Amino acid sequence: MIILRENALNLLKGNNTKEFEVLVALANLSRAENVGDQVCIHGIIEFSNYCSQNCLYCGIRTGNKKIKRYRMPLEEIKRTAVSASNNLGYKMLVLQSGEDLWYDTDKLAWLIKSIHKECRRCLLFLSIGDRDYNTYKVLYNAGARGVLFRFETSDVALYEKVRPNCSFSERINHLEFMREIGYLTASGPIIGLHGQTMESLVDDIYLMKKLKVTMATMGPFIPASGTPLEDNIGGTVSLALKMIALTRIIYPRARIPVTTALEKIGGNEARIAALNGGGNAFMLNLTPSQYREYYAIYDDKNKMESHLHSLQAVGELTKLIKACGRKVCRGWGTDFTLNKKNFASLCNMEG
């Protein structure tokens, strides 16, 4: 199934309901043909909201003095991850924080090794921001196998405006060396940033494909209190759904999660629409309740009832997935294994 760049741009710009319905149907067909009916449920642990960066859009930016900061102790992070894997059945977990160098290479390596000692099979993704090649190499050797590292936008000028003192080329270089090390990469854009164009959004899709990201992760911009962009208009559900559908058609073998940002502004209706339009993964929040509200990358991020740290949350999502005629996967694939070649072959992203 091929769609020309010009057609993709016209679909993003258009407001024709029938065209949108056809786009969604084609995306759903592409999803079924290329990655099957499985919908994977992953977990995320947000272990620190300290951040050295000052991104204009992010609620945990270092310049935001309105939020309470926290750091989870290493043992508590380990216990949370082990419980999620051994008691709740999660087989893929994301360990996420702001860019917090208090957690140095040695601490993170210890954490990764400690989790693996107590979890039989668990794929660990890291979302810890800009670290050098040697750090990511050490953490890979410790047992981390994926990175969540968004490029935010392919528009270089916009990127360097909303991420002061950061280089777009360095961001892309990080993604390239992470993949070179052997990591599965998850990356993509924020949808709806002020100054973003439809042309750059189409470029975002093709950049995800060029970078061969394993997981094409994208979500609508939601303004956050205490940031320079707090009064900006946020992204929309309809534009996010178009991006998911077009990504599924243009980059058919990608894993495309339904992000918490989309769920936040669209609820269960958006979840279902994203599933039926190309999405094939969810991420549930496993951060302990005493910290959850403070990981406020956007307002009220973690106040959704569906993200309770419990079996109930998984059960509710399982019902939704099955109601859409899909199958639930708790790992990376049907025969989940930590062997990269094996699980990559189950969900080959190269096509």
PDB file of N, CA and C in Angstrom, residues 119-204:
ATOM      1  N   CYS A 119      13.360 -10.581  37.621  1.00  0.00           N
ATOM      2  CA  CYS A 119      12.308 -10.723  36.609  1.00  0.00           C
ATOM      3  C   CYS A 119      12.778 -11.714  35.548  1.00  0.00           C
ATOM      4  N   ARG A 120      11.987 -12.734  35.322  1.00  0.00           N
ATOM      5  CA  ARG A 120      12.399 -13.784  34.390  1.00  0.00           C
ATOM      6  C   ARG A 120      12.516 -13.262  32.964  1.00  0.00           C
ATOM      7  N   ARG A 121      11.518 -12.537  32.523  1.00  0.00           N
ATOM      8  CA  ARG A 121      11.527 -12.024  31.155  1.00  0.00           C
ATOM      9  C   ARG A 121      10.911 -10.637  31.152  1.00  0.00           C
ATOM     10  N   CYS A 122      11.729  -9.625  30.981  1.00  0.00           N
ATOM     11  CA  CYS A 122      11.199  -8.261  30.961  1.00  0.00           C
ATOM     12  C   CYS A 122      12.083  -7.390  30.081  1.00  0.00           C
ATOM     13  N   LEU A 123      11.497  -6.829  29.050  1.00  0.00           N
ATOM     14  CA  LEU A 123      12.209  -5.932  28.147  1.00  0.00           C
ATOM     15  C   LEU A 123      12.200  -4.532  28.753  1.00  0.00           C
ATOM     16  N   LEU A 124      13.377  -3.977  29.014  1.00  0.00           N
ATOM     17  CA  LEU A 124      13.477  -2.664  29.640  1.00  0.00           C
ATOM     18  C   LEU A 124      13.830  -1.592  28.621  1.00  0.00           C
ATOM     19  N   PHE A 125      12.979  -0.573  28.546  1.00  0.00           N
ATOM     20  CA  PHE A 125      13.244   0.628  27.764  1.00  0.00           C
ATOM     21  C   PHE A 125      13.693   1.729  28.722  1.00  0.00           C
ATOM     22  N   LEU A 126      14.585   2.582  28.271  1.00  0.00           N
ATOM     23  CA  LEU A 126      15.022   3.743  29.032  1.00  0.00           C
ATOM     24  C   LEU A 126      14.512   5.013  28.369  1.00  0.00           C
ATOM     25  N   SER A 127      14.057   5.959  29.191  1.00  0.00           N
ATOM     26  CA  SER A 127      13.693   7.281  28.692  1.00  0.00           C
ATOM     27  C   SER A 127      14.309   8.289  29.650  1.00  0.00           C
ATOM     28  N   ILE A 128      15.598   8.552  29.450  1.00  0.00           N
ATOM     29  CA  ILE A 128      16.380   9.345  30.396  1.00  0.00           C
ATOM     30  C   ILE A 128      17.076  10.526  29.725  1.00  0.00           C
ATOM     31  N   GLY A 129      16.814  10.730  28.437  1.00  0.00           N
ATOM     32  CA  GLY A 129      17.312  11.908  27.747  1.00  0.00           C
ATOM     33  C   GLY A 129      18.740  11.797  27.249  1.00  0.00           C
ATOM     34  N   ASP A 130      19.369  12.951  27.112  1.00  0.00           N
ATOM     35  CA  ASP A 130      20.700  13.047  26.504  1.00  0.00           C
ATOM     36  C   ASP A 130      21.776  12.474  27.421  1.00  0.00           C
ATOM     37  N   ARG A 131      22.285  11.323  27.065  1.00  0.00           N
ATOM     38  CA  ARG A 131      23.479  10.742  27.695  1.00  0.00           C
ATOM     39  C   ARG A 131      24.433  10.362  26.559  1.00  0.00           C
ATOM     40  N   ASP A 132      25.701  10.246  26.863  1.00  0.00           N
ATOM     41  CA  ASP A 132      26.657   9.991  25.789  1.00  0.00           C
ATOM     42  C   ASP A 132      26.669   8.528  25.358  1.00  0.00           C
ATOM     43  N   TYR A 133      27.406   8.270  24.292  1.00  0.00           N
ATOM     44  CA  TYR A 133      27.483   6.921  23.711  1.00  0.00           C
ATOM     45  C   TYR A 133      27.930   5.898  24.741  1.00  0.00           C
ATOM     46  N   ASN A 134      28.981   6.226  25.490  1.00  0.00           N
ATOM     47  CA  ASN A 134      29.525   5.267  26.447  1.00  0.00           C
ATOM     48  C   ASN A 134      28.507   4.893  27.515  1.00  0.00           C
ATOM     49  N   THR A 135      27.734   5.887  27.973  1.00  0.00           N
ATOM     50  CA  THR A 135      26.698   5.602  28.973  1.00  0.00           C
ATOM     51  C   THR A 135      25.665   4.637  28.421  1.00  0.00           C
ATOM     52  N   TYR A 136      25.166   4.931  27.223  1.00  0.00           N
ATOM     53  CA  TYR A 136      24.150   4.045  26.646  1.00  0.00           C
ATOM     54  C   TYR A 136      24.722   2.667  26.327  1.00  0.00           C
ATOM     55  N   LYS A 137      25.992   2.587  26.006  1.00  0.00           N
ATOM     56  CA  LYS A 137      26.627   1.289  25.766  1.00  0.00           C
ATOM     57  C   LYS A 137      26.692   0.482  27.063  1.00  0.00           C
ATOM     58  N   VAL A 138      27.095   1.129  28.159  1.00  0.00           N
ATOM     59  CA  VAL A 138      27.150   0.453  29.461  1.00  0.00           C
ATOM     60  C   VAL A 138      25.763  -0.034  29.870  1.00  0.00           C
ATOM     61  N   LEU A 139      24.755   0.794  29.667  1.00  0.00           N
ATOM     62  CA  LEU A 139      23.395   0.433  30.074  1.00  0.00           C
ATOM     63  C   LEU A 139      22.832  -0.677  29.194  1.00  0.00           C
ATOM     64  N   TYR A 140      23.235  -0.703  27.933  1.00  0.00           N
ATOM     65  CA  TYR A 140      22.847  -1.818  27.067  1.00  0.00           C
ATOM     66  C   TYR A 140      23.479  -3.112  27.568  1.00  0.00           C
ATOM     67  N   ASN A 141      24.737  -3.041  27.909  1.00  0.00           N
ATOM     68  CA  ASN A 141      25.424  -4.228  28.415  1.00  0.00           C
ATOM     69  C   ASN A 141      24.850  -4.686  29.754  1.00  0.00           C
ATOM     70  N   ALA A 142      24.266  -3.735  30.499  1.00  0.00           N
ATOM     71  CA  ALA A 142      23.633  -4.085  31.773  1.00  0.00           C
ATOM     72  C   ALA A 142      22.297  -4.793  31.569  1.00  0.00           C
ATOM     73  N   GLY A 143      21.706  -4.628  30.368  1.00  0.00           N
ATOM     74  CA  GLY A 143      20.458  -5.329  30.087  1.00  0.00           C
ATOM     75  C   GLY A 143      19.332  -4.486  29.538  1.00  0.00           C
ATOM     76  N   ALA A 144      19.536  -3.157  29.390  1.00  0.00           N
ATOM     77  CA  ALA A 144      18.515  -2.328  28.740  1.00  0.00           C
ATOM     78  C   ALA A 144      18.492  -2.658  27.250  1.00  0.00           C
ATOM     79  N   ARG A 145      17.305  -2.675  26.657  1.00  0.00           N
ATOM     80  CA  ARG A 145      17.212  -3.057  25.250  1.00  0.00           C
ATOM     81  C   ARG A 145      16.433  -2.073  24.384  1.00  0.00           C
ATOM     82  N   GLY A 146      15.869  -1.036  24.985  1.00  0.00           N
ATOM     83  CA  GLY A 146      15.137  -0.056  24.196  1.00  0.00           C
ATOM     84  C   GLY A 146      15.325   1.342  24.754  1.00  0.00           C
ATOM     85  N   VAL A 147      15.104   2.345  23.914  1.00  0.00           N
ATOM     86  CA  VAL A 147      15.142   3.740  24.347  1.00  0.00           C
ATOM     87  C   VAL A 147      13.919   4.471  23.797  1.00  0.00           C
ATOM     88  N   LEU A 148      13.305   5.272  24.648  1.00  0.00           N
ATOM     89  CA  LEU A 148      12.236   6.182  24.239  1.00  0.00           C
ATOM     90  C   LEU A 148      12.858   7.566  24.193  1.00  0.00           C
ATOM     91  N   PHE A 149      12.983   8.122  22.991  1.00  0.00           N
ATOM     92  CA  PHE A 149      13.774   9.337  22.788  1.00  0.00           C
ATOM     93  C   PHE A 149      13.165  10.110  21.624  1.00  0.00           C
ATOM     94  N   ARG A 150      12.178  10.921  21.918  1.00  0.00           N
ATOM     95  CA  ARG A 150      11.471  11.630  20.851  1.00  0.00           C
ATOM     96  C   ARG A 150      12.326  12.721  20.211  1.00  0.00           C
ATOM     97  N   PHE A 151      12.187  12.849  18.888  1.00  0.00           N
ATOM     98  CA  PHE A 151      12.864  13.966  18.220  1.00  0.00           C
ATOM     99  C   PHE A 151      11.992  15.218  18.228  1.00  0.00           C
ATOM    100  N   GLU A 152      10.753  15.119  18.673  1.00  0.00           N
ATOM    101  CA  GLU A 152       9.813  16.224  18.918  1.00  0.00           C
ATOM    102  C   GLU A 152       9.274  16.889  17.652  1.00  0.00           C
ATOM    103  N   THR A 153      10.143  17.266  16.738  1.00  0.00           N
ATOM    104  CA  THR A 153       9.738  17.827  15.447  1.00  0.00           C
ATOM    105  C   THR A 153      10.919  17.745  14.488  1.00  0.00           C
ATOM    106  N   SER A 154      10.617  17.535  13.215  1.00  0.00           N
ATOM    107  CA  SER A 154      11.666  17.509  12.192  1.00  0.00           C
ATOM    108  C   SER A 154      12.011  18.909  11.691  1.00  0.00           C
ATOM    109  N   ASP A 155      11.256  19.904  12.127  1.00  0.00           N
ATOM    110  CA  ASP A 155      11.525  21.297  11.771  1.00  0.00           C
ATOM    111  C   ASP A 155      12.685  21.786  12.643  1.00  0.00           C
ATOM    112  N   VAL A 156      13.853  21.934  12.045  1.00  0.00           N
ATOM    113  CA  VAL A 156      15.066  22.242  12.813  1.00  0.00           C
ATOM    114  C   VAL A 156      14.922  23.548  13.582  1.00  0.00           C
ATOM    115  N   ALA A 157      14.422  24.597  12.917  1.00  0.00           N
ATOM    116  CA  ALA A 157      14.291  25.899  13.570  1.00  0.00           C
ATOM    117  C   ALA A 157      13.316  25.826  14.740  1.00  0.00           C
ATOM    118  N   LEU A 158      12.196  25.128  14.553  1.00  0.00           N
ATOM    119  CA  LEU A 158      11.215  25.002  15.627  1.00  0.00           C
ATOM    120  C   LEU A 158      11.789  24.183  16.779  1.00  0.00           C
ATOM    121  N   TYR A 159      12.477  23.104  16.444  1.00  0.00           N
ATOM    122  CA  TYR A 159      13.085  22.266  17.484  1.00  0.00           C
ATOM    123  C   TYR A 159      14.016  23.092  18.367  1.00  0.00           C
ATOM    124  N   GLU A 160      14.888  23.860  17.733  1.00  0.00           N
ATOM    125  CA  GLU A 160      15.883  24.594  18.497  1.00  0.00           C
ATOM    126  C   GLU A 160      15.291  25.821  19.185  1.00  0.00           C
ATOM    127  N   LYS A 161      14.074  26.196  18.806  1.00  0.00           N
ATOM    128  CA  LYS A 161      13.358  27.261  19.509  1.00  0.00           C
ATOM    129  C   LYS A 161      12.716  26.721  20.783  1.00  0.00           C
ATOM    130  N   VAL A 162      12.049  25.578  20.688  1.00  0.00           N
ATOM    131  CA  VAL A 162      11.322  25.051  21.851  1.00  0.00           C
ATOM    132  C   VAL A 162      12.224  24.251  22.789  1.00  0.00           C
ATOM    133  N   ARG A 163      13.436  23.922  22.321  1.00  0.00           N
ATOM    134  CA  ARG A 163      14.420  23.244  23.181  1.00  0.00           C
ATOM    135  C   ARG A 163      15.694  24.097  23.209  1.00  0.00           C
ATOM    136  N   PRO A 164      15.693  25.160  24.016  1.00  0.00           N
ATOM    137  CA  PRO A 164      16.831  26.084  24.038  1.00  0.00           C
ATOM    138  C   PRO A 164      18.153  25.369  24.329  1.00  0.00           C
ATOM    139  N   ASN A 165      19.189  25.819  23.634  1.00  0.00           N
ATOM    140  CA  ASN A 165      20.546  25.293  23.819  1.00  0.00           C
ATOM    141  C   ASN A 165      20.677  23.817  23.441  1.00  0.00           C
ATOM    142  N   CYS A 166      19.768  23.351  22.608  1.00  0.00           N
ATOM    143  CA  CYS A 166      19.828  21.967  22.134  1.00  0.00           C
ATOM    144  C   CYS A 166      19.959  21.955  20.613  1.00  0.00           C
ATOM    145  N   SER A 167      20.637  20.951  20.109  1.00  0.00           N
ATOM    146  CA  SER A 167      20.888  20.829  18.676  1.00  0.00           C
ATOM    147  C   SER A 167      20.065  19.692  18.086  1.00  0.00           C
ATOM    148  N   PHE A 168      19.347  19.990  17.009  1.00  0.00           N
ATOM    149  CA  PHE A 168      18.565  18.950  16.339  1.00  0.00           C
ATOM    150  C   PHE A 168      19.474  17.859  15.784  1.00  0.00           C
ATOM    151  N   SER A 169      20.593  18.252  15.198  1.00  0.00           N
ATOM    152  CA  SER A 169      21.493  17.248  14.616  1.00  0.00           C
ATOM    153  C   SER A 169      22.037  16.316  15.691  1.00  0.00           C
ATOM    154  N   GLU A 170      22.287  16.835  16.879  1.00  0.00           N
ATOM    155  CA  GLU A 170      22.750  15.981  17.978  1.00  0.00           C
ATOM    156  C   GLU A 170      21.648  15.016  18.412  1.00  0.00           C
ATOM    157  N   ARG A 171      20.414  15.492  18.374  1.00  0.00           N
ATOM    158  CA  ARG A 171      19.283  14.625  18.739  1.00  0.00           C
ATOM    159  C   ARG A 171      19.214  13.427  17.789  1.00  0.00           C
ATOM    160  N   ILE A 172      19.310  13.708  16.513  1.00  0.00           N
ATOM    161  CA  ILE A 172      19.266  12.634  15.521  1.00  0.00           C
ATOM    162  C   ILE A 172      20.488  11.731  15.651  1.00  0.00           C
ATOM    163  N   ASN A 173      21.638  12.328  15.924  1.00  0.00           N
ATOM    164  CA  ASN A 173      22.855  11.528  16.116  1.00  0.00           C
ATOM    165  C   ASN A 173      22.692  10.549  17.274  1.00  0.00           C
ATOM    166  N   HIS A 174      22.037  10.997  18.344  1.00  0.00           N
ATOM    167  CA  HIS A 174      21.771  10.105  19.474  1.00  0.00           C
ATOM    168  C   HIS A 174      20.937   8.905  19.031  1.00  0.00           C
ATOM    169  N   LEU A 175      19.876   9.164  18.289  1.00  0.00           N
ATOM    170  CA  LEU A 175      19.026   8.061  17.831  1.00  0.00           C
ATOM    171  C   LEU A 175      19.805   7.091  16.951  1.00  0.00           C
ATOM    172  N   GLU A 176      20.692   7.626  16.146  1.00  0.00           N
ATOM    173  CA  GLU A 176      21.472   6.765  15.253  1.00  0.00           C
ATOM    174  C   GLU A 176      22.472   5.912  16.026  1.00  0.00           C
ATOM    175  N   PHE A 177      23.156   6.510  17.019  1.00  0.00           N
ATOM    176  CA  PHE A 177      24.129   5.683  17.745  1.00  0.00           C
ATOM    177  C   PHE A 177      23.440   4.716  18.701  1.00  0.00           C
ATOM    178  N   MET A 178      22.253   5.075  19.178  1.00  0.00           N
ATOM    179  CA  MET A 178      21.497   4.126  20.000  1.00  0.00           C
ATOM    180  C   MET A 178      21.146   2.876  19.191  1.00  0.00           C
ATOM    181  N   ARG A 179      20.707   3.107  17.980  1.00  0.00           N
ATOM    182  CA  ARG A 179      20.369   1.975  17.113  1.00  0.00           C
ATOM    183  C   ARG A 179      21.623   1.177  16.771  1.00  0.00           C
ATOM    184  N   GLU A 180      22.729   1.878  16.576  1.00  0.00           N
ATOM    185  CA  GLU A 180      24.000   1.211  16.281  1.00  0.00           C
ATOM    186  C   GLU A 180      24.421   0.303  17.438  1.00  0.00           C
ATOM    187  N   ILE A 181      24.220   0.765  18.664  1.00  0.00           N
ATOM    188  CA  ILE A 181      24.549  -0.047  19.835  1.00  0.00           C
ATOM    189  C   ILE A 181      23.723  -1.321  19.859  1.00  0.00           C
ATOM    190  N   GLY A 182      22.481  -1.220  19.381  1.00  0.00           N
ATOM    191  CA  GLY A 182      21.596  -2.377  19.371  1.00  0.00           C
ATOM    192  C   GLY A 182      20.235  -2.132  19.969  1.00  0.00           C
ATOM    193  N   TYR A 183      19.998  -0.913  20.442  1.00  0.00           N
ATOM    194  CA  TYR A 183      18.719  -0.592  21.061  1.00  0.00           C
ATOM    195  C   TYR A 183      17.576  -0.597  20.049  1.00  0.00           C
ATOM    196  N   LEU A 184      16.412  -1.013  20.508  1.00  0.00           N
ATOM    197  CA  LEU A 184      15.167  -0.705  19.822  1.00  0.00           C
ATOM    198  C   LEU A 184      14.859   0.752  20.131  1.00  0.00           C
ATOM    199  N   THR A 185      14.460   1.522  19.141  1.00  0.00           N
ATOM    200  CA  THR A 185      14.241   2.946  19.360  1.00  0.00           C
ATOM    201  C   THR A 185      12.766   3.304  19.226  1.00  0.00           C
ATOM    202  N   ALA A 186      12.319   4.162  20.133  1.00  0.00           N
ATOM    203  CA  ALA A 186      10.967   4.718  20.085  1.00  0.00           C
ATOM    204  C   ALA A 186      11.109   6.227  19.964  1.00  0.00           C
ATOM    205  N   SER A 187      10.543   6.790  18.907  1.00  0.00           N
ATOM    206  CA  SER A 187      10.691   8.225  18.696  1.00  0.00           C
ATOM    207  C   SER A 187       9.558   8.741  17.825  1.00  0.00           C
ATOM    208  N   GLY A 188       9.436  10.062  17.791  1.00  0.00           N
ATOM    209  CA  GLY A 188       8.391  10.678  16.988  1.00  0.00           C
ATOM    210  C   GLY A 188       8.153  12.113  17.414  1.00  0.00           C
ATOM    211  N   PRO A 189       7.101  12.738  16.895  1.00  0.00           N
ATOM    212  CA  PRO A 189       6.860  14.157  17.119  1.00  0.00           C
ATOM    213  C   PRO A 189       5.806  14.450  18.185  1.00  0.00           C
ATOM    214  N   ILE A 190       5.837  15.694  18.637  1.00  0.00           N
ATOM    215  CA  ILE A 190       4.702  16.290  19.338  1.00  0.00           C
ATOM    216  C   ILE A 190       3.813  16.895  18.259  1.00  0.00           C
ATOM    217  N   ILE A 191       2.512  16.663  18.338  1.00  0.00           N
ATOM    218  CA  ILE A 191       1.593  17.114  17.295  1.00  0.00           C
ATOM    219  C   ILE A 191       0.826  18.345  17.769  1.00  0.00           C
ATOM    220  N   GLY A 192       1.035  19.469  17.094  1.00  0.00           N
ATOM    221  CA  GLY A 192       0.275  20.664  17.430  1.00  0.00           C
ATOM    222  C   GLY A 192       1.066  21.759  18.110  1.00  0.00           C
ATOM    223  N   LEU A 193       2.386  21.689  18.073  1.00  0.00           N
ATOM    224  CA  LEU A 193       3.205  22.771  18.616  1.00  0.00           C
ATOM    225  C   LEU A 193       2.952  24.064  17.845  1.00  0.00           C
ATOM    226  N   HIS A 194       2.938  25.183  18.552  1.00  0.00           N
ATOM    227  CA  HIS A 194       2.763  26.474  17.896  1.00  0.00           C
ATOM    228  C   HIS A 194       3.916  26.706  16.925  1.00  0.00           C
ATOM    229  N   GLY A 195       3.587  27.017  15.676  1.00  0.00           N
ATOM    230  CA  GLY A 195       4.594  27.228  14.651  1.00  0.00           C
ATOM    231  C   GLY A 195       4.845  26.010  13.788  1.00  0.00           C
ATOM    232  N   GLN A 196       4.266  24.891  14.163  1.00  0.00           N
ATOM    233  CA  GLN A 196       4.411  23.666  13.373  1.00  0.00           C
ATOM    234  C   GLN A 196       3.531  23.752  12.128  1.00  0.00           C
ATOM    235  N   THR A 197       3.990  23.193  11.036  1.00  0.00           N
ATOM    236  CA  THR A 197       3.212  23.190   9.798  1.00  0.00           C
ATOM    237  C   THR A 197       2.797  21.773   9.438  1.00  0.00           C
ATOM    238  N   MET A 198       1.800  21.667   8.575  1.00  0.00           N
ATOM    239  CA  MET A 198       1.389  20.348   8.097  1.00  0.00           C
ATOM    240  C   MET A 198       2.522  19.694   7.303  1.00  0.00           C
ATOM    241  N   GLU A 199       3.267  20.524   6.590  1.00  0.00           N
ATOM    242  CA  GLU A 199       4.402  19.993   5.830  1.00  0.00           C
ATOM    243  C   GLU A 199       5.423  19.338   6.757  1.00  0.00           C
ATOM    244  N   SER A 200       5.691  19.987   7.899  1.00  0.00           N
ATOM    245  CA  SER A 200       6.682  19.412   8.810  1.00  0.00           C
ATOM    246  C   SER A 200       6.152  18.151   9.483  1.00  0.00           C
ATOM    247  N   LEU A 201       4.842  18.061   9.681  1.00  0.00           N
ATOM    248  CA  LEU A 201       4.269  16.836  10.246  1.00  0.00           C
ATOM    249  C   LEU A 201       4.436  15.658   9.288  1.00  0.00           C
ATOM    250  N   VAL A 202       4.237  15.917   8.002  1.00  0.00           N
ATOM    251  CA  VAL A 202       4.490  14.852   7.022  1.00  0.00           C
ATOM    252  C   VAL A 202       5.970  14.472   7.048  1.00  0.00           C
ATOM    253  N   ASP A 203       6.835  15.480   7.157  1.00  0.00           N
ATOM    254  CA  ASP A 203       8.270  15.198   7.269  1.00  0.00           C
ATOM    255  C   ASP A 203       8.565  14.338   8.496  1.00  0.00           C
ATOM    256  N   ASP A 204       7.822  14.570   9.572  1.00  0.00           N
ATOM    257  CA  ASP A 204       8.010  13.774  10.790  1.00  0.00           C
ATOM    258  C   ASP A 204       7.783  12.288  10.516  1.00  0.00           C
TER     259      ASP A 204
END
